[in-house]
Coordinates of N, CA and C in Angstrom, one line a residue:
Chain U
G384 N -8.0 7.7 1.2 CA -8.0 6.6 0.1 C -9.1 5.7 0.0
A385 N -9.2 5.0 -0.9 CA -10.3 4.1 -1.0 C -10.3 3.0 0.1
V386 N -11.4 2.8 0.9 CA -11.3 1.7 2.1 C -12.4 0.7 1.8
V387 N -12.0 -0.5 2.1 CA -12.7 -1.6 1.9 C -12.8 -2.5 3.1
S388 N -14.0 -2.8 3.7 CA -13.9 -3.7 4.8 C -14.6 -4.8 4.6
Q389 N -14.3 -6.0 5.6 CA -15.1 -7.1 5.3 C -15.5 -7.5 6.9
H390 N -16.6 -8.3 6.7 CA -17.2 -8.7 8.1 C -17.6 -10.1 8.0
P391 N -17.4 -11.1 8.8 CA -16.5 -10.7 10.1 C -15.2 -11.1 9.6
S392 N -14.3 -10.6 10.6 CA -12.8 -10.9 10.2 C -12.5 -12.3 10.5
R393 N -13.2 -13.0 11.4 CA -12.8 -14.3 11.6 C -14.1 -15.1 12.0
V394 N -14.3 -16.2 11.5 CA -15.5 -17.0 11.8 C -15.2 -18.5 12.0
I395 N -15.8 -19.1 13.0 CA -15.6 -20.5 13.1 C -17.2 -21.2 13.0
C396 N -17.3 -22.3 12.3 CA -18.6 -22.7 12.2 C -18.5 -24.4 12.1
K397 N -19.6 -24.9 12.4 CA -19.6 -26.3 12.2 C -19.9 -26.7 10.8
S398 N -19.5 -28.0 10.5 CA -19.7 -28.4 9.0 C -21.1 -28.5 8.8
G399 N -21.4 -28.2 7.6 CA -23.0 -28.4 7.2 C -23.6 -26.8 7.4
T400 N -23.1 -26.2 8.0 CA -23.8 -25.0 8.2 C -23.3 -23.9 7.1
S401 N -24.1 -22.7 6.9 CA -23.7 -21.7 5.9 C -23.0 -20.5 6.6
V402 N -22.2 -19.8 5.9 CA -21.6 -18.6 6.5 C -21.6 -17.5 5.4
K403 N -22.1 -16.4 6.0 CA -22.0 -15.2 5.0 C -21.0 -14.4 5.3
I404 N -20.2 -13.9 4.4 CA -19.1 -12.8 4.5 C -19.5 -11.6 3.8
E405 N -19.5 -10.2 4.4 CA -19.7 -9.1 3.6 C -18.5 -8.3 3.4
C406 N -18.6 -7.8 2.2 CA -17.6 -6.8 1.6 C -18.1 -5.5 1.4
R407 N -17.5 -4.4 2.0 CA -18.2 -3.1 1.7 C -17.1 -2.0 1.3
S408 N -17.5 -1.4 0.4 CA -16.8 -0.2 0.1 C -17.1 1.0 0.8
L409 N -16.2 1.5 1.7 CA -16.7 2.5 2.6 C -16.7 3.9 2.1
D410 N -15.9 4.4 1.1 CA -16.0 5.8 0.8 C -15.8 5.9 -0.9
F411 N -16.3 4.9 -1.4 CA -16.6 4.9 -2.8 C -17.5 4.1 -3.5
Q412 N -18.0 4.2 -4.5 CA -19.0 3.2 -5.2 C -18.2 2.2 -6.0
A413 N -18.3 1.0 -5.8 CA -17.8 -0.1 -6.4 C -18.8 -0.8 -7.4
T414 N -18.6 -0.6 -8.7 CA -19.4 -1.4 -9.6 C -18.9 -2.8 -9.9
T415 N -17.6 -3.0 -9.5 CA -17.3 -4.4 -9.6 C -16.5 -4.8 -8.2
M416 N -16.8 -6.0 -7.9 CA -16.1 -6.6 -6.5 C -15.6 -8.0 -7.0
F417 N -14.6 -8.3 -6.3 CA -13.9 -9.5 -6.7 C -13.7 -10.4 -5.2
W418 N -13.8 -11.6 -5.5 CA -13.6 -12.6 -4.2 C -12.5 -13.4 -4.6
Y419 N -11.5 -13.4 -3.6 CA -10.4 -14.1 -3.7 C -10.3 -15.3 -2.5
R420 N -9.6 -16.4 -2.9 CA -9.5 -17.1 -1.7 C -7.8 -17.5 -1.5
Q421 N -7.3 -17.6 -0.2 CA -6.0 -17.8 -0.2 C -5.7 -18.9 0.8
F422 N -5.0 -19.9 0.4 CA -4.6 -21.0 1.2 C -3.2 -20.6 1.9
P423 N -3.0 -21.4 3.1 CA -1.8 -20.9 3.8 C -0.5 -20.9 3.0
K424 N 0.2 -19.9 3.3 CA 1.4 -19.6 2.5 C 1.3 -19.6 1.0
Q425 N 0.3 -19.4 0.4 CA 0.0 -19.4 -1.0 C -0.4 -18.0 -1.6
S426 N -0.5 -17.9 -2.8 CA -1.0 -16.8 -3.5 C -2.6 -16.5 -3.5
L427 N -3.3 -15.6 -3.9 CA -4.4 -15.3 -3.9 C -5.0 -16.0 -5.3
M428 N -6.1 -16.7 -5.1 CA -6.7 -17.3 -6.2 C -8.0 -16.5 -6.5
L429 N -8.4 -15.9 -7.6 CA -9.7 -15.4 -7.8 C -10.7 -16.4 -8.0
M430 N -11.8 -16.2 -7.1 CA -13.1 -17.1 -7.3 C -14.1 -16.6 -8.2
A431 N -14.4 -15.3 -8.1 CA -15.6 -14.8 -8.9 C -15.4 -13.3 -8.9
T432 N -16.0 -12.8 -9.9 CA -16.1 -11.3 -10.1 C -17.7 -11.0 -10.2
S433 N -18.0 -10.0 -9.4 CA -19.2 -9.6 -9.3 C -19.6 -8.4 -9.6
N434 N -20.7 -8.1 -10.5 CA -20.9 -6.6 -11.0 C -22.4 -6.2 -10.3
E435 N -22.4 -5.1 -9.9 CA -23.7 -4.7 -9.3 C -24.9 -4.8 -10.3
G436 N -25.8 -5.6 -9.5 CA -26.9 -5.9 -10.2 C -27.1 -7.0 -11.2
S437 N -26.0 -7.7 -11.3 CA -25.9 -8.8 -12.2 C -25.4 -10.2 -11.6
K438 N -25.6 -11.2 -12.3 CA -24.9 -12.5 -11.7 C -23.4 -12.3 -11.8
A439 N -22.7 -13.0 -10.8 CA -21.5 -13.2 -10.7 C -20.8 -14.0 -11.9
T440 N -19.6 -13.7 -12.1 CA -18.9 -14.7 -13.0 C -17.9 -15.5 -12.3
Y441 N -18.0 -16.7 -12.4 CA -17.2 -17.6 -11.5 C -15.9 -18.3 -12.4
E442 N -14.9 -18.2 -11.7 CA -13.7 -18.9 -12.3 C -13.8 -20.3 -12.6
Q443 N -13.1 -20.9 -13.5 CA -13.2 -22.3 -13.7 C -12.8 -23.2 -12.3
G444 N -13.7 -24.2 -12.0 CA -13.4 -24.9 -10.8 C -14.1 -24.5 -9.7
V445 N -14.7 -23.1 -9.5 CA -15.4 -22.7 -8.5 C -16.8 -23.1 -8.6
E446 N -17.3 -23.8 -7.6 CA -18.8 -24.1 -7.6 C -19.7 -23.0 -7.3
K447 N -20.4 -22.4 -8.2 CA -21.3 -21.3 -8.0 C -22.5 -21.5 -7.0
D448 N -22.8 -22.9 -7.0 CA -24.0 -23.2 -6.1 C -23.5 -23.4 -4.5
K449 N -22.2 -23.5 -4.4 CA -21.5 -23.6 -3.0 C -21.0 -22.3 -2.6
F450 N -20.5 -21.6 -3.4 CA -20.1 -19.9 -3.2 C -21.1 -18.8 -3.8
L451 N -22.1 -18.6 -3.1 CA -23.1 -17.8 -3.4 C -22.7 -16.4 -3.4
I452 N -22.8 -15.6 -4.5 CA -22.3 -14.2 -4.4 C -23.2 -13.3 -5.0
N453 N -23.7 -12.4 -4.2 CA -24.7 -11.3 -4.3 C -24.0 -9.9 -4.3
H454 N -24.4 -9.0 -5.3 CA -23.8 -7.7 -5.4 C -24.9 -6.8 -5.5
A455 N -25.7 -6.5 -4.4 CA -27.2 -6.0 -4.4 C -26.9 -4.3 -4.5
S456 N -25.9 -3.8 -4.0 CA -25.6 -2.5 -4.2 C -24.2 -2.0 -4.5
L457 N -24.0 -0.7 -4.9 CA -22.7 -0.3 -5.3 C -21.7 -0.3 -4.2
T458 N -22.1 -0.7 -3.0 CA -21.1 -0.5 -1.8 C -21.0 -1.9 -0.9
L459 N -21.8 -2.9 -1.5 CA -21.9 -4.3 -0.8 C -22.0 -5.5 -1.7
S460 N -21.1 -6.4 -1.3 CA -21.2 -7.7 -2.0 C -21.2 -8.7 -0.9
T461 N -21.8 -9.8 -0.9 CA -21.7 -10.7 -0.1 C -21.4 -12.2 -0.7
L462 N -20.6 -13.0 0.0 CA -20.2 -14.2 -0.2 C -20.8 -15.1 0.9
T463 N -21.7 -16.1 0.4 CA -22.2 -17.1 1.3 C -21.6 -18.4 1.0
V464 N -20.9 -19.1 2.0 CA -20.4 -20.4 1.7 C -21.4 -21.4 2.3
T465 N -22.1 -22.1 1.3 CA -23.3 -22.9 1.7 C -22.6 -24.4 2.1
S466 N -23.4 -24.9 3.2 CA -23.1 -26.3 3.6 C -21.4 -26.4 3.8
A467 N -20.9 -25.7 4.7 CA -19.4 -25.6 4.5 C -18.9 -26.8 5.1
H468 N -17.8 -27.3 4.6 CA -17.0 -28.5 5.0 C -15.6 -28.0 5.5
P469 N -14.9 -28.7 6.2 CA -13.6 -28.4 6.6 C -12.6 -27.9 5.4
E470 N -12.7 -28.5 4.4 CA -11.8 -28.2 3.2 C -12.2 -26.7 2.7
D471 N -13.2 -26.1 3.2 CA -13.5 -24.7 2.7 C -12.9 -23.6 3.6
S472 N -12.2 -24.3 4.8 CA -11.5 -23.3 5.7 C -10.5 -22.9 4.9
S473 N -10.4 -21.5 5.0 CA -9.5 -20.6 4.1 C -9.5 -19.2 4.6
F474 N -8.7 -18.4 3.9 CA -8.6 -17.0 4.1 C -9.5 -16.3 2.8
Y475 N -10.4 -15.5 3.0 CA -11.4 -15.0 1.9 C -11.0 -13.7 1.9
I476 N -10.6 -13.1 0.8 CA -10.3 -11.5 0.5 C -11.2 -11.0 -0.5
C477 N -11.9 -10.0 -0.2 CA -12.5 -9.2 -1.3 C -11.8 -8.1 -1.8
S478 N -12.1 -7.6 -2.9 CA -11.5 -6.3 -3.6 C -12.7 -5.8 -4.2
A479 N -12.4 -4.3 -4.4 CA -13.4 -3.7 -5.0 C -12.7 -2.6 -6.0
R480 N -13.4 -2.4 -7.1 CA -12.8 -1.6 -8.1 C -13.8 -0.3 -8.1
E481 N -13.2 1.0 -8.1 CA -13.9 2.1 -8.2 C -14.6 2.3 -9.7
S482 N -15.8 2.9 -9.6 CA -16.5 3.1 -10.8 C -15.8 4.2 -11.8
V483 N -15.2 5.1 -11.2 CA -14.6 6.1 -11.9 C -13.2 6.2 -11.5
S484 N -12.1 5.5 -11.9 CA -10.9 5.6 -11.4 C -10.0 4.9 -12.5
S485 N -8.6 4.6 -11.9 CA -7.8 3.6 -12.8 C -8.7 2.4 -13.2
Y486 N -8.6 2.1 -14.3 CA -9.4 0.9 -14.8 C -9.1 -0.3 -14.0
N487 N -7.9 -0.7 -13.8 CA -7.5 -1.8 -13.1 C -7.1 -2.0 -11.7
E488 N -7.2 -0.8 -11.1 CA -6.8 -0.7 -9.7 C -7.9 -1.4 -8.8
Q489 N -7.6 -2.3 -8.0 CA -8.5 -2.8 -6.9 C -8.0 -2.5 -5.6
F490 N -9.0 -2.2 -4.7 CA -8.6 -2.0 -3.3 C -9.2 -3.3 -2.4
F491 N -8.2 -3.9 -1.7 CA -8.5 -4.9 -0.9 C -9.2 -4.7 0.5
G492 N -10.0 -5.6 0.7 CA -10.4 -5.7 2.3 C -9.4 -6.5 3.0
P493 N -9.5 -6.4 4.2 CA -8.6 -7.1 5.4 C -8.7 -8.6 5.4
G494 N -9.7 -9.2 4.7 CA -9.8 -10.6 4.6 C -10.7 -11.1 5.8
T495 N -11.4 -12.4 5.7 CA -11.9 -13.2 6.6 C -11.4 -14.6 6.8
R496 N -10.9 -14.8 8.0 CA -10.5 -16.2 8.1 C -11.8 -17.3 8.6
L497 N -11.9 -18.1 7.8 CA -12.9 -19.2 7.8 C -12.3 -20.4 8.4
T498 N -13.0 -21.0 9.5 CA -12.4 -22.3 10.1 C -13.6 -23.1 10.2
V499 N -13.8 -24.1 9.5 CA -14.9 -25.1 9.6 C -14.6 -26.4 10.4
L500 N -15.3 -26.4 11.4 CA -14.9 -27.7 12.3 C -15.3 -29.0 11.8
Chain S
A21 N -2.1 -13.7 -23.4 CA -2.0 -14.2 -22.0 C -1.0 -13.5 -21.3
Q22 N -1.4 -13.5 -19.9 CA -0.6 -12.8 -19.0 C -0.1 -13.8 -17.8
S23 N 1.0 -13.5 -17.5 CA 1.5 -14.2 -16.2 C 2.5 -13.4 -15.6
V24 N 3.0 -13.9 -14.2 CA 3.9 -13.2 -13.5 C 4.7 -14.2 -12.6
T25 N 5.9 -13.9 -12.7 CA 6.9 -14.8 -12.0 C 7.7 -14.3 -10.9
Q26 N 7.6 -14.5 -9.8 CA 8.3 -14.1 -8.6 C 9.5 -15.0 -8.4
L27 N 10.8 -14.5 -8.9 CA 11.9 -15.4 -8.8 C 12.4 -16.1 -7.6
D28 N 12.0 -15.3 -6.4 CA 12.4 -15.9 -5.2 C 11.3 -15.9 -4.5
S29 N 11.2 -17.4 -3.8 CA 9.9 -17.5 -2.8 C 10.3 -17.1 -1.4
H30 N 11.5 -16.8 -1.2 CA 11.9 -16.4 0.3 C 13.3 -15.6 0.1
V31 N 13.3 -14.4 0.7 CA 14.4 -13.5 0.7 C 14.7 -13.2 2.0
S32 N 15.9 -13.3 2.4 CA 16.3 -12.9 3.8 C 17.4 -11.8 4.0
V33 N 17.2 -10.7 4.6 CA 18.1 -9.7 4.6 C 18.4 -9.4 6.1
S34 N 19.4 -8.6 6.4 CA 19.7 -7.9 7.7 C 19.1 -6.5 7.8
E35 N 18.6 -6.2 8.9 CA 18.2 -4.6 9.0 C 19.2 -3.9 8.6
G36 N 18.8 -2.7 7.9 CA 19.6 -1.7 7.3 C 20.3 -2.0 5.9
T37 N 20.2 -3.1 5.6 CA 20.6 -3.6 4.2 C 19.6 -3.4 3.1
P38 N 20.1 -3.4 1.8 CA 19.2 -3.2 0.7 C 18.3 -4.5 0.6
V39 N 17.0 -4.3 0.0 CA 16.2 -5.2 -0.3 C 15.9 -5.2 -1.9
L40 N 15.9 -6.5 -2.6 CA 15.4 -6.7 -3.9 C 14.7 -7.7 -4.0
L41 N 13.4 -7.6 -4.4 CA 12.4 -8.6 -4.8 C 12.2 -8.6 -6.2
R42 N 12.6 -9.7 -6.7 CA 12.5 -9.7 -8.4 C 11.2 -10.2 -8.8
C43 N 10.6 -9.7 -10.0 CA 9.5 -10.1 -10.5 C 9.8 -10.0 -12.0
N44 N 9.2 -11.0 -12.7 CA 9.3 -10.9 -14.2 C 7.7 -11.1 -14.7
Y45 N 7.4 -10.4 -15.7 CA 6.0 -10.6 -16.1 C 5.9 -10.9 -17.7
S46 N 4.8 -11.4 -18.1 CA 4.6 -11.9 -19.5 C 3.2 -11.2 -19.8
S47 N 3.1 -10.5 -20.9 CA 1.8 -9.9 -21.3 C 1.8 -9.6 -22.8
S48 N 0.6 -9.9 -23.4 CA 0.2 -9.6 -24.7 C 0.0 -8.1 -25.1
Y49 N -0.3 -7.5 -23.9 CA -0.6 -6.1 -24.0 C 0.2 -5.1 -23.3
S50 N -0.2 -3.9 -23.2 CA 0.6 -2.9 -22.3 C 0.1 -3.0 -20.9
P51 N 1.0 -3.7 -20.1 CA 0.5 -4.1 -18.5 C 0.5 -2.8 -17.7
S52 N -0.4 -3.1 -16.8 CA -0.3 -2.4 -15.4 C 0.4 -3.4 -14.5
L53 N 1.2 -2.9 -13.5 CA 2.0 -3.7 -12.6 C 2.0 -3.2 -11.3
F54 N 1.8 -4.0 -10.4 CA 1.5 -3.6 -8.9 C 2.5 -4.5 -8.0
W55 N 2.8 -3.9 -6.9 CA 3.4 -4.7 -5.8 C 2.5 -4.4 -4.6
Y56 N 2.1 -5.6 -4.1 CA 1.3 -5.7 -2.7 C 2.1 -6.2 -1.7
V57 N 1.9 -5.8 -0.4 CA 2.5 -6.3 0.9 C 1.3 -6.9 1.6
Q58 N 1.6 -8.1 2.3 CA 0.5 -8.6 3.2 C 1.3 -9.1 4.4
H59 N 0.9 -8.4 5.4 CA 1.4 -9.0 6.8 C 0.6 -10.2 7.2
P60 N 0.9 -11.0 8.2 CA 0.3 -12.1 8.7 C -1.0 -12.1 9.0
N61 N -2.1 -12.7 8.2 CA -3.3 -12.8 8.8 C -4.1 -11.2 8.5
K62 N -3.6 -10.5 7.5 CA -4.0 -9.3 7.1 C -4.4 -9.1 5.6
G63 N -5.1 -8.2 5.2 CA -5.2 -8.1 3.9 C -4.1 -7.5 3.0
L64 N -4.4 -7.2 1.8 CA -3.1 -6.7 0.9 C -3.1 -5.1 1.0
Q65 N -2.0 -4.8 1.0 CA -1.8 -3.2 1.1 C -1.1 -2.9 -0.3
L66 N -1.6 -1.9 -1.1 CA -0.7 -1.5 -2.2 C 0.5 -0.8 -1.9
L67 N 1.6 -1.1 -2.4 CA 2.9 -0.6 -2.2 C 3.1 0.5 -3.3
L68 N 2.9 0.0 -4.4 CA 3.1 0.9 -5.6 C 2.5 0.4 -6.8
K69 N 2.3 1.2 -8.0 CA 1.9 0.8 -9.2 C 2.5 1.5 -10.5
Y70 N 2.6 0.6 -11.4 CA 3.0 1.2 -12.9 C 1.9 1.1 -13.7
T71 N 1.6 2.3 -14.4 CA 0.4 2.2 -15.2 C 0.7 3.1 -16.6
S72 N 1.9 2.8 -17.1 CA 2.4 3.4 -18.3 C 2.9 4.9 -18.3
A73 N 3.1 5.5 -17.1 CA 3.8 6.7 -16.8 C 5.1 6.6 -16.6
A74 N 5.7 7.3 -15.8 CA 7.3 7.0 -15.3 C 7.6 5.6 -15.1
T75 N 8.7 5.2 -15.6 CA 9.2 3.7 -15.3 C 9.7 3.5 -13.9
L76 N 10.2 4.5 -13.4 CA 10.7 4.5 -11.9 C 9.5 4.9 -11.1
V77 N 9.0 4.0 -10.4 CA 7.8 4.3 -9.4 C 8.1 4.1 -8.0
K78 N 7.8 5.2 -7.3 CA 8.0 5.3 -6.0 C 6.8 5.0 -5.2
G79 N 6.9 4.2 -4.2 CA 5.7 3.8 -3.5 C 5.9 4.3 -1.8
I80 N 5.1 3.6 -1.1 CA 5.2 4.1 0.4 C 6.2 3.2 0.9
N81 N 6.6 3.6 2.2 CA 7.5 2.9 3.0 C 9.0 3.1 2.4
G82 N 9.3 3.7 1.5 CA 10.4 3.7 1.0 C 10.8 3.0 -0.2
F83 N 9.8 2.1 -0.4 CA 10.0 1.1 -1.7 C 9.8 1.9 -2.9
E84 N 10.5 1.3 -3.9 CA 10.4 1.7 -5.4 C 10.6 0.6 -6.4
A85 N 10.0 0.7 -7.5 CA 10.2 -0.4 -8.6 C 10.5 0.1 -9.8
E86 N 11.2 -0.5 -10.8 CA 11.5 0.2 -12.1 C 10.9 -0.7 -13.1
F87 N 10.1 -0.3 -14.1 CA 9.6 -1.0 -15.2 C 10.6 -1.1 -16.2
K88 N 11.0 -2.3 -16.8 CA 11.9 -2.3 -17.8 C 11.4 -3.4 -18.9
K89 N 10.9 -2.6 -19.7 CA 10.1 -3.6 -20.9 C 11.0 -4.4 -21.5
S90 N 12.5 -4.1 -21.7 CA 13.3 -4.8 -22.4 C 13.7 -6.1 -21.8
E91 N 13.6 -6.1 -20.4 CA 13.9 -7.2 -19.6 C 12.5 -7.7 -19.0
T92 N 11.3 -7.2 -19.4 CA 10.0 -7.7 -18.6 C 10.1 -7.9 -17.3
S93 N 10.6 -6.8 -16.7 CA 10.9 -7.0 -15.3 C 10.4 -5.7 -14.6
F94 N 10.1 -6.0 -13.3 CA 9.4 -5.0 -12.4 C 9.8 -5.2 -11.0
H95 N 11.2 -5.1 -10.7 CA 11.6 -5.6 -9.5 C 11.5 -4.6 -8.3
L96 N 11.2 -5.0 -7.0 CA 11.0 -4.2 -6.1 C 12.2 -3.9 -5.2
T97 N 12.6 -2.6 -4.8 CA 13.8 -2.5 -4.1 C 13.5 -1.5 -2.9
K98 N 14.4 -1.6 -1.9 CA 14.4 -0.6 -1.0 C 15.8 -0.4 -0.4
P99 N 16.3 0.8 -0.4 CA 17.6 1.0 0.2 C 18.0 0.3 1.4
S100 N 17.1 0.3 2.6 CA 17.6 0.0 3.9 C 16.4 -0.7 4.5
A101 N 16.4 -2.0 4.7 CA 15.3 -2.7 5.2 C 15.2 -2.4 6.8
H102 N 13.7 -2.5 7.2 CA 13.4 -2.3 8.6 C 12.7 -3.6 9.1
M103 N 12.8 -3.8 10.4 CA 12.1 -5.0 10.8 C 10.7 -5.1 10.5
S104 N 10.1 -3.9 10.4 CA 8.6 -4.0 10.1 C 8.3 -4.2 8.5
D105 N 9.3 -4.5 7.9 CA 9.2 -4.8 6.4 C 8.8 -6.3 6.1
A106 N 9.3 -7.2 7.3 CA 9.0 -8.5 7.1 C 7.6 -8.8 6.8
A107 N 7.2 -9.3 5.8 CA 6.0 -9.6 5.2 C 5.9 -10.5 4.0
E108 N 4.8 -10.9 3.4 CA 4.7 -11.5 2.1 C 4.4 -10.3 1.0
Y109 N 5.1 -10.5 0.0 CA 5.0 -9.4 -1.2 C 4.6 -10.3 -2.5
F110 N 3.6 -9.5 -3.0 CA 3.1 -10.1 -4.3 C 3.2 -9.0 -5.3
C111 N 3.7 -9.6 -6.4 CA 3.7 -8.8 -7.8 C 2.7 -9.2 -8.6
V112 N 1.9 -8.3 -9.2 CA 0.5 -8.3 -9.8 C 0.6 -7.7 -11.2
V113 N 0.1 -8.5 -12.2 CA 0.1 -7.8 -13.5 C -1.3 -7.8 -14.0
S114 N -1.7 -6.9 -14.8 CA -3.0 -6.6 -15.2 C -3.1 -6.0 -16.5
A115 N -4.0 -6.0 -17.3 CA -4.0 -5.3 -18.7 C -5.3 -5.0 -18.9
R116 N -5.7 -3.7 -19.3 CA -7.1 -3.2 -19.5 C -7.6 -4.1 -20.7
Q117 N -6.8 -4.3 -21.8 CA -7.3 -5.0 -22.9 C -7.6 -6.5 -22.6
A118 N -7.1 -7.1 -21.6 CA -7.3 -8.3 -21.1 C -8.5 -8.5 -20.1
G119 N -9.0 -7.5 -19.9 CA -10.0 -7.5 -19.0 C -9.8 -7.0 -17.4
T120 N -10.4 -7.4 -16.6 CA -10.3 -6.8 -15.2 C -9.3 -7.7 -14.2
A121 N -8.9 -8.8 -14.6 CA -8.6 -9.8 -13.9 C -7.0 -9.4 -13.3
L122 N -6.6 -9.5 -12.1 CA -5.4 -9.4 -11.6 C -4.8 -10.6 -11.6
I123 N -3.5 -10.9 -12.0 CA -2.8 -12.0 -12.2 C -1.8 -11.8 -11.1
F124 N -1.7 -12.8 -10.0 CA -0.9 -12.7 -8.9 C 0.3 -13.7 -9.1
G125 N 1.4 -13.2 -8.5 CA 2.6 -14.1 -8.5 C 2.5 -14.9 -7.3
K126 N 3.3 -15.8 -7.0 CA 3.3 -16.7 -5.9 C 3.6 -16.1 -4.8
G127 N 4.2 -15.0 -4.8 CA 4.7 -14.4 -3.5 C 6.0 -14.5 -3.1
T128 N 6.8 -13.6 -2.5 CA 8.0 -13.8 -1.8 C 8.0 -13.4 -0.4
T129 N 8.4 -14.2 0.5 CA 8.5 -14.0 1.9 C 9.8 -13.3 2.2
L130 N 9.6 -11.9 2.8 CA 10.7 -11.2 3.3 C 11.1 -11.4 4.6
S131 N 12.2 -11.8 5.0 CA 12.5 -12.0 6.4 C 13.7 -10.9 6.5
V132 N 13.6 -10.3 7.8 CA 14.4 -9.2 8.3 C 15.1 -9.5 9.6
S133 N 16.3 -9.6 9.7 CA 16.9 -10.0 11.0 C 17.7 -8.8 11.5
S134 N 17.9 -8.8 12.8 CA 18.5 -7.7 13.5 C 20.0 -7.9 13.6

């Protein structure tokens, strides 16, 4: 089946630093990748949709200058949390949609736990 | 517009008894519906999906769900719960005509006692 990986799985950083999270589709090409944020014991909130080779589309209320998304290839998207603050601590999950498959099915990565001290 | 409502935030069952997790949806289009499971600090695993084929959908680990258009429901069931089924379950709706967004329910925590 389609596999999506994320790296790192867990990261702890100091306030003010930037953190990059990678999302890779391992065995398929993903024209579209999605980034979600999940607060403890809550549902997933879509942050942005990224299409390979173009700018990401951010959901309302998500700061695009704070959460930089790059989708440089059909197998890799990165989320960079710039100048992280404790309130950015969360579980970040990416998903990817195959370029040739069920139109709406997304395959999810295992998530990245970000803790900002 | 699309939305999904998971009617129970927490369900507790005993091992070996049936599981029922309820989900109602709203969609202006023909929806695709999914159930995902999430174990603590893990990503999401697809249990099953409905995409306009058979209304009774069988998934992994003995789970199944029935799409009932008249009731706008997509409840998840399992005949006999295992301890390993304890997790968070999300009902998700999507529609091709509405774009690519997945709309997540708030989740149902399933607890299984021995």
